[in-house]
Coordinates of C-alpha atoms in Angstrom, one line a residue:
X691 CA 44.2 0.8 18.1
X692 CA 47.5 -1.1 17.3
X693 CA 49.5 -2.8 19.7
X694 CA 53.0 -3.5 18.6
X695 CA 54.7 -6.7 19.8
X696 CA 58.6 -6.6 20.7
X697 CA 60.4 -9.9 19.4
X698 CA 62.4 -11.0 22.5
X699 CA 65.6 -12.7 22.3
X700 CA 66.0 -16.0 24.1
X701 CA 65.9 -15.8 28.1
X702 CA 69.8 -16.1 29.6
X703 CA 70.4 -19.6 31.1
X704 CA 72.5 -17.5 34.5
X705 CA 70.8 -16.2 37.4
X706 CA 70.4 -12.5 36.4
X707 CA 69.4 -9.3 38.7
X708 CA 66.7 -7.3 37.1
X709 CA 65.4 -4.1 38.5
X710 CA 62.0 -4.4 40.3
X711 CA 61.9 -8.1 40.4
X712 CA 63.1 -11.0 42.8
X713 CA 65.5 -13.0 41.2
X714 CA 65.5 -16.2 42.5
X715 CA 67.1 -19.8 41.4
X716 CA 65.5 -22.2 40.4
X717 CA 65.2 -25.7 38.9
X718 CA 65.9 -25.6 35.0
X719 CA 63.3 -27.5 33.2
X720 CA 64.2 -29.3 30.5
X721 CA 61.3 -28.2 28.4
X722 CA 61.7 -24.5 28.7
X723 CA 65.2 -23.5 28.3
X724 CA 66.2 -20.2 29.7
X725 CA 63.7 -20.5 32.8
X726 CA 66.1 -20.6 35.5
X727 CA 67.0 -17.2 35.5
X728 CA 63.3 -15.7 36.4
X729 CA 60.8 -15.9 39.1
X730 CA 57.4 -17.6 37.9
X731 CA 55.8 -15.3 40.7
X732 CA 56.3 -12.3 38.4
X733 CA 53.7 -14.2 35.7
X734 CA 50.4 -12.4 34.8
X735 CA 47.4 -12.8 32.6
X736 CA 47.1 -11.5 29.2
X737 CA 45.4 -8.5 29.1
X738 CA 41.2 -8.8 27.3
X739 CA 41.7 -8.4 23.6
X740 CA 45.0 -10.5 23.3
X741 CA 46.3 -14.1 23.4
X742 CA 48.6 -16.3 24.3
X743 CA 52.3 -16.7 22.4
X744 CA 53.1 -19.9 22.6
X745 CA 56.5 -19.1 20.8
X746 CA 57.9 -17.0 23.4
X747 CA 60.5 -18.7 25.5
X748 CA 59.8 -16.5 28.6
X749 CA 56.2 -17.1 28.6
X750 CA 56.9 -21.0 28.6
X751 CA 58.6 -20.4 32.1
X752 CA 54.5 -19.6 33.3
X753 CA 53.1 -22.9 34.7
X754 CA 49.7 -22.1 33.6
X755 CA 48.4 -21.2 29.8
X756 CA 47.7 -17.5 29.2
X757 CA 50.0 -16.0 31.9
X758 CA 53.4 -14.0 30.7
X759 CA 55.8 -12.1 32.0
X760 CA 55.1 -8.6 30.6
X761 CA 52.3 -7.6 28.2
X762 CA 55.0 -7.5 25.4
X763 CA 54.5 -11.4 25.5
X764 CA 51.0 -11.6 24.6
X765 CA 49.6 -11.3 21.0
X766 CA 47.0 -8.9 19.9
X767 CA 43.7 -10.2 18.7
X768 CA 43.6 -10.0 15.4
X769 CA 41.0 -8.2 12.9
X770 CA 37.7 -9.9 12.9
X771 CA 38.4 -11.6 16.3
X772 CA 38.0 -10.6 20.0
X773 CA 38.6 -11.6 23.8
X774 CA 37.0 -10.1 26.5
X775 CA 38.4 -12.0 29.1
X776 CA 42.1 -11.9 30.9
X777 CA 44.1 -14.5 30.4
X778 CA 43.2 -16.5 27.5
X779 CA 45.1 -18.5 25.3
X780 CA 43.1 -17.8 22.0
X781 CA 40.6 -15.2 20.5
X782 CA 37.5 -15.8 19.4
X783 CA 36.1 -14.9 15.9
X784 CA 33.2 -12.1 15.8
X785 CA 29.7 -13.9 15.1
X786 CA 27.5 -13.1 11.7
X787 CA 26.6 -9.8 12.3
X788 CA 29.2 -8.3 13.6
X789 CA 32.6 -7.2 13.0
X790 CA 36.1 -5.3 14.4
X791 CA 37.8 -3.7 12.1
X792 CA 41.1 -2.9 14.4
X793 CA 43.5 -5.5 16.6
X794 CA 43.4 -5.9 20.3
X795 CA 39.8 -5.9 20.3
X796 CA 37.9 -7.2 23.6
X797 CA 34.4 -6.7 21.9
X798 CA 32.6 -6.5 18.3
X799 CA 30.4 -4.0 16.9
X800 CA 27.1 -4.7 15.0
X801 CA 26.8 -3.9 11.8
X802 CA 24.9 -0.7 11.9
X803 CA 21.7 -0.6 9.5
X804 CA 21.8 -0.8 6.1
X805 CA 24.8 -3.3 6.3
X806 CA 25.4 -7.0 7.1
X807 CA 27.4 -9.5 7.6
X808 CA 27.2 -13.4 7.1
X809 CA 30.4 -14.9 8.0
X810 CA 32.2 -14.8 11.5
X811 CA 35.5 -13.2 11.6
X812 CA 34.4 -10.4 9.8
X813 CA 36.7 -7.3 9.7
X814 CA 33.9 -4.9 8.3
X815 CA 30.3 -5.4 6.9
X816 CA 28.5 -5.4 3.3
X817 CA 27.0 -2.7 2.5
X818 CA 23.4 -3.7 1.4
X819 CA 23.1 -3.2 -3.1
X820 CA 20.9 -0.5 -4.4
X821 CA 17.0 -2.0 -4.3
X822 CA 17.8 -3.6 -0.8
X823 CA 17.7 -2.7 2.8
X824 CA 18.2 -3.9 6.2
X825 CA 16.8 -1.7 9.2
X826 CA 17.7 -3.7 12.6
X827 CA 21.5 -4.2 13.1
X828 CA 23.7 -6.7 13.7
X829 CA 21.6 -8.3 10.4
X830 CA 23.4 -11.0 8.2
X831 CA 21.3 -10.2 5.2
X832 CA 19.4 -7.2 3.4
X833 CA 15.6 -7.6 2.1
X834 CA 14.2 -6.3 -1.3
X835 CA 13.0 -2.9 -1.2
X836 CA 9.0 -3.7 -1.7
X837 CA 6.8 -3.0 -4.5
X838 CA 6.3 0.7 -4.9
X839 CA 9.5 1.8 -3.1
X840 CA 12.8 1.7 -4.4
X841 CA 16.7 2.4 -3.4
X842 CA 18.6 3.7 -5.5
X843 CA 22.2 4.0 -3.1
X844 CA 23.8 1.3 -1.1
X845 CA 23.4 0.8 2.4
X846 CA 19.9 1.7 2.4
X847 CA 18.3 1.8 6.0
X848 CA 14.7 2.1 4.5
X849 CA 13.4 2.0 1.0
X850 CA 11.2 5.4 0.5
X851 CA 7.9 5.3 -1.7
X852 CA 8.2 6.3 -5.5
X853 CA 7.9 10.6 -5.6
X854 CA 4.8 11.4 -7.0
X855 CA 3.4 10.6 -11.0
X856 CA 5.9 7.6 -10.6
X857 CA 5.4 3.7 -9.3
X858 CA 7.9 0.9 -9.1
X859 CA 5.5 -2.2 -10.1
X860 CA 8.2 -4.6 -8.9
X861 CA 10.3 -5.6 -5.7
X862 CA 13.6 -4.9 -5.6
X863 CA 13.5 -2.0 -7.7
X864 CA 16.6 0.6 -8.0
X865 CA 14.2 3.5 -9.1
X866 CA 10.8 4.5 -10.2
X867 CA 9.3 4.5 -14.1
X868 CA 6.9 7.5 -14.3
X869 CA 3.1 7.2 -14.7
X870 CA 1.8 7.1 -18.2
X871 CA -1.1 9.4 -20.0
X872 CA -4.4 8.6 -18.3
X873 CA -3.0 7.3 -15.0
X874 CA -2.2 9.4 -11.7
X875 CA -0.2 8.6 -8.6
X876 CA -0.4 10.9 -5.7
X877 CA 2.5 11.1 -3.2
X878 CA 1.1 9.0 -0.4
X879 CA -0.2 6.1 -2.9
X880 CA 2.3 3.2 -4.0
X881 CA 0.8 2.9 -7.6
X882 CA -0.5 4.6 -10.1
X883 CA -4.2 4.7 -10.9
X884 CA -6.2 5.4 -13.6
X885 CA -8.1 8.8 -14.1
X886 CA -11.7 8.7 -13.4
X887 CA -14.4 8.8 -15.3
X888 CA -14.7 12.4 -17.0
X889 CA -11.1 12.9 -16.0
X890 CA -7.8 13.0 -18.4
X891 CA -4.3 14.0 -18.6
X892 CA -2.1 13.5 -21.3
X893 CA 1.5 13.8 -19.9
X894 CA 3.7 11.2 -18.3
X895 CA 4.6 11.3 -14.6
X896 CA 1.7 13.6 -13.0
X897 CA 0.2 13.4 -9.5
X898 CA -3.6 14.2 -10.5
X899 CA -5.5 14.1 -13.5
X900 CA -7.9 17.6 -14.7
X901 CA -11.3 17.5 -15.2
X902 CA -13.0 17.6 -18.8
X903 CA -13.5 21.3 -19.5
X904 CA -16.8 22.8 -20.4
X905 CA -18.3 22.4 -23.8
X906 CA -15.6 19.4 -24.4
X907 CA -16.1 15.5 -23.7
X908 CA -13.5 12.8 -23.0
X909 CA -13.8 9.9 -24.2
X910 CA -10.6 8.3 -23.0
X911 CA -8.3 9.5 -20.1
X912 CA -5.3 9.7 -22.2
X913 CA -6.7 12.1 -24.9
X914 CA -6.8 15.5 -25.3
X915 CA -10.3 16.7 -24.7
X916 CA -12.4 17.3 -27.6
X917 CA -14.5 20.3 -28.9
X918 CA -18.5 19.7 -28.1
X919 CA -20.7 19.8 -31.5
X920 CA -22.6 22.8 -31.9
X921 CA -26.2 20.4 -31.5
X922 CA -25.2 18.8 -28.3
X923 CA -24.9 19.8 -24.7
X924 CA -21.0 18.9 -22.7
X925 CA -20.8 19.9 -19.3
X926 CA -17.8 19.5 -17.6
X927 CA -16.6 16.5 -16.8
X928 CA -18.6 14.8 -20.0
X929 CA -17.8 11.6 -21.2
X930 CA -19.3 12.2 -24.3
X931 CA -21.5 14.8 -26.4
X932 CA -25.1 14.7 -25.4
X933 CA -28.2 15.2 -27.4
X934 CA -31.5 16.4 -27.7
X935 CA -34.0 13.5 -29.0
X936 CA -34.4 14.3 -32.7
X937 CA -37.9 15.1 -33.6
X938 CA -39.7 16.2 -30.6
X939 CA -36.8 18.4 -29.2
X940 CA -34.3 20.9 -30.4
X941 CA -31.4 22.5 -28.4
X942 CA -32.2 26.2 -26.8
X943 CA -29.4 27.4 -25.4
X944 CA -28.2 25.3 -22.3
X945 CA -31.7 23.0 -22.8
X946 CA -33.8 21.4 -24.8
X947 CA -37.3 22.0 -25.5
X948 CA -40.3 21.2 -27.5
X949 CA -40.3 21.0 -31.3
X950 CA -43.1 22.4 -33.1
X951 CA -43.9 18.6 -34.2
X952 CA -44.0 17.5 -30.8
X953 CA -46.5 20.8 -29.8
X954 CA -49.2 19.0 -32.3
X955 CA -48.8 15.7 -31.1
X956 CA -49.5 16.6 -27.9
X957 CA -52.5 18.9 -28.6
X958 CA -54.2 16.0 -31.1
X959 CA -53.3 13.4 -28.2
X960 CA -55.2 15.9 -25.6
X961 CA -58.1 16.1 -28.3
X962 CA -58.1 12.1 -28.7
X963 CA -57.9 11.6 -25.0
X964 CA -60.9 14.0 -24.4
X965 CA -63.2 12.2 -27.4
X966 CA -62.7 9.2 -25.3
X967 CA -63.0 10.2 -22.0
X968 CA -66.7 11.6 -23.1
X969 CA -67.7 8.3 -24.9
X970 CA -66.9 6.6 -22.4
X971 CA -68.8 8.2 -20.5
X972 CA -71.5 8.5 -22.9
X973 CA -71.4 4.7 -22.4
X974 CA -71.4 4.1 -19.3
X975 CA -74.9 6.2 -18.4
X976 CA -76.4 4.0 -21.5
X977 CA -75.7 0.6 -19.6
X978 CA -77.1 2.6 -16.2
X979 CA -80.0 3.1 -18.6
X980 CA -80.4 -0.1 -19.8
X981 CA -80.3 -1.9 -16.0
X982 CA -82.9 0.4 -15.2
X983 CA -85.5 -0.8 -18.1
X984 CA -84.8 -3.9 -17.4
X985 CA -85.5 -3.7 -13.3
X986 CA -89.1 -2.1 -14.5
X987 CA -90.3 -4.7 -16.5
X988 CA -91.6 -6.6 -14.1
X989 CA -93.5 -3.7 -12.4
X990 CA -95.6 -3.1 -15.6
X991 CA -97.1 -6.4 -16.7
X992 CA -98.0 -7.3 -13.7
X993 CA -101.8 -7.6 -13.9
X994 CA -103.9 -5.9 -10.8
X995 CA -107.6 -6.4 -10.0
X996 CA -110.3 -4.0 -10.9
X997 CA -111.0 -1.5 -8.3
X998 CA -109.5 1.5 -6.8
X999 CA -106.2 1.4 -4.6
X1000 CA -105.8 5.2 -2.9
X1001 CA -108.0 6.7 -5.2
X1002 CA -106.6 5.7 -8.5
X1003 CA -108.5 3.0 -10.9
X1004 CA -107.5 -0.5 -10.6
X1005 CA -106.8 -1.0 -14.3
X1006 CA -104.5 2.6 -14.7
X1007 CA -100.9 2.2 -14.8
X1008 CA -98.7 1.7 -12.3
X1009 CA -96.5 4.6 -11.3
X1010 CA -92.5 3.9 -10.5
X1011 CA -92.1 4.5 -7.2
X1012 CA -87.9 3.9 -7.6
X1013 CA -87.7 1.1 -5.8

């Protein structure tokens, strides 16, 4: 809104009738020519959202500061500044954060999100630059959009996360740099990671990484998976090709089994094993033998007298009783 202001020529020094008001004498003052010829009574405050003119005779006929004659004789506020009080002599510049963008103003506005401003008086706000943002209003500076999100506009409210298969590694950023080969980035993550273990992909900017087909390995995530040899066994997801152990198996199929070698090992190990199971064995009831020769010895040279014991001779052997 624009209020236009009427340039009024000088009051008349005679006593003059005008419709609607009492005209009434009084004493010229030698300050403020031209004040004879109106009633002070008919004085009244500037209306909120202008100010005081101090260069208009007829408002110098007012004896107190802010009060004129008609509305004509007060100034708009001007852009950037506001009153909201009647009767002022002055307006007062908008604080940081705000603005008005129109004269006459009794009131600023914030600065709505994703804009700021840092100086009072200010007739509009900044628009925050692409990889900042400011979400409260009335804000006298924007923030760097954080790692992983980026703005790419200005006047950013918010800074949304990198898409999918893309990071921003940086603060501040104005867009995203896609993943490389190997590496992954869902939506909901902020960077991107790389592929597990048994896991490749080999294009830039994806969102998952494919599992190592069957009958291929992958050694690295960022190569293209590669052909199993026909002596080795790669199930999916293989790192690497795996083997049977050379000599005493061979590959069959999907497993390994026994070579022939390994067959005749294992039977002349059995055969070994059994030899000395039975010698030891064999052994062992020769030492029981031995401890029981020894534990008789004493029986049979002990020396009995002549005569008859239970109706065997004195001198006849002695019979082992096993104790």
């Amino acid at each position: 809104m624009v209020v236009s202001q009427t340039t009024l020529p000088p009051a008349v020094t005679n006593t003059t009738v005008i419709q609607d008001m009492t005209v009434t004498p009084v004493i010229p003052l030698s300050t403020t020519p031209g004040c004879s010829a109106f009633n002070v009574s008919t004085c009244e405050p500037c209306a909120p959202g202008s100010q005081y003119d101090n260069n208009t005779l007829l408002c110098a006929c007012c004896p107190n500061p802010g009060l004129c004659l008609f509305p004509g004789a007060c100034l708009p506020c001007a852009t950037g500044f506001f009153q909201p009080l009647a009767g002022q002599q002055r307006c007062l510049p908008c604080s940081r954060g705000f603005y008005t963008n129109f004269t006459g103003s009794p009131l600023c506005h914030a600065c709505p999100p994703g804009s700021f401003s840092n100086n009072t008086g200010s007739e509009t706000c900044t628009s925050c630059s692409p990889g900042s943002f400011t979400s409260q209003r009335s804000s006298t500076s924007c923030s760097p959009c954080a790692a992983g999100t980026f703005c790419n506009m200005t006047g950013c409210a918010q800074c949304p996360l990198c898409p999918g298969g893309s990071e921003a590694l940086q603060s501040g950023a104005r867009g995203c740099t896609p993943c490389r080969p190997g590496m992954h980035k869902p939506p909901h993550q902020t960077m991107c990671q790389i592929c597990s273990t048994g896991f490749y992909q080999v294009h830039w900017g994806q969102e998952d990484c494919d599992i190592c087909p069957e009958n291929h390995y992958c050694p690295s995530p960022d190569v293209t998976p590669i052909l199993c040899p026909n002596d080795a066994f790669c199930p999916a997801g293989s790192l690497g090709p795996g083997y049977c152990m050379e000599t005493f198996f061979r590959k069959a199929g999907d497993t390994c089994e026994l070579a022939p070698v390994t067959i005749s090992l294992l039977v002349i190990g059995g055969g070994v094993a059994l030899l000395f199971i039975i010698l030891l064995v064999v052994r062992r009831r020769r030492e029981t033998e031995g401890e029981l020769a020894v534990a008789r010895a004493p029986l049979l040279g002990k020396e009995r007298p002549q005569g008859r014991y239970y109706g065997i001779p004195g001198d006849a052997e002695p019979v082992y009783a096993g104790w």
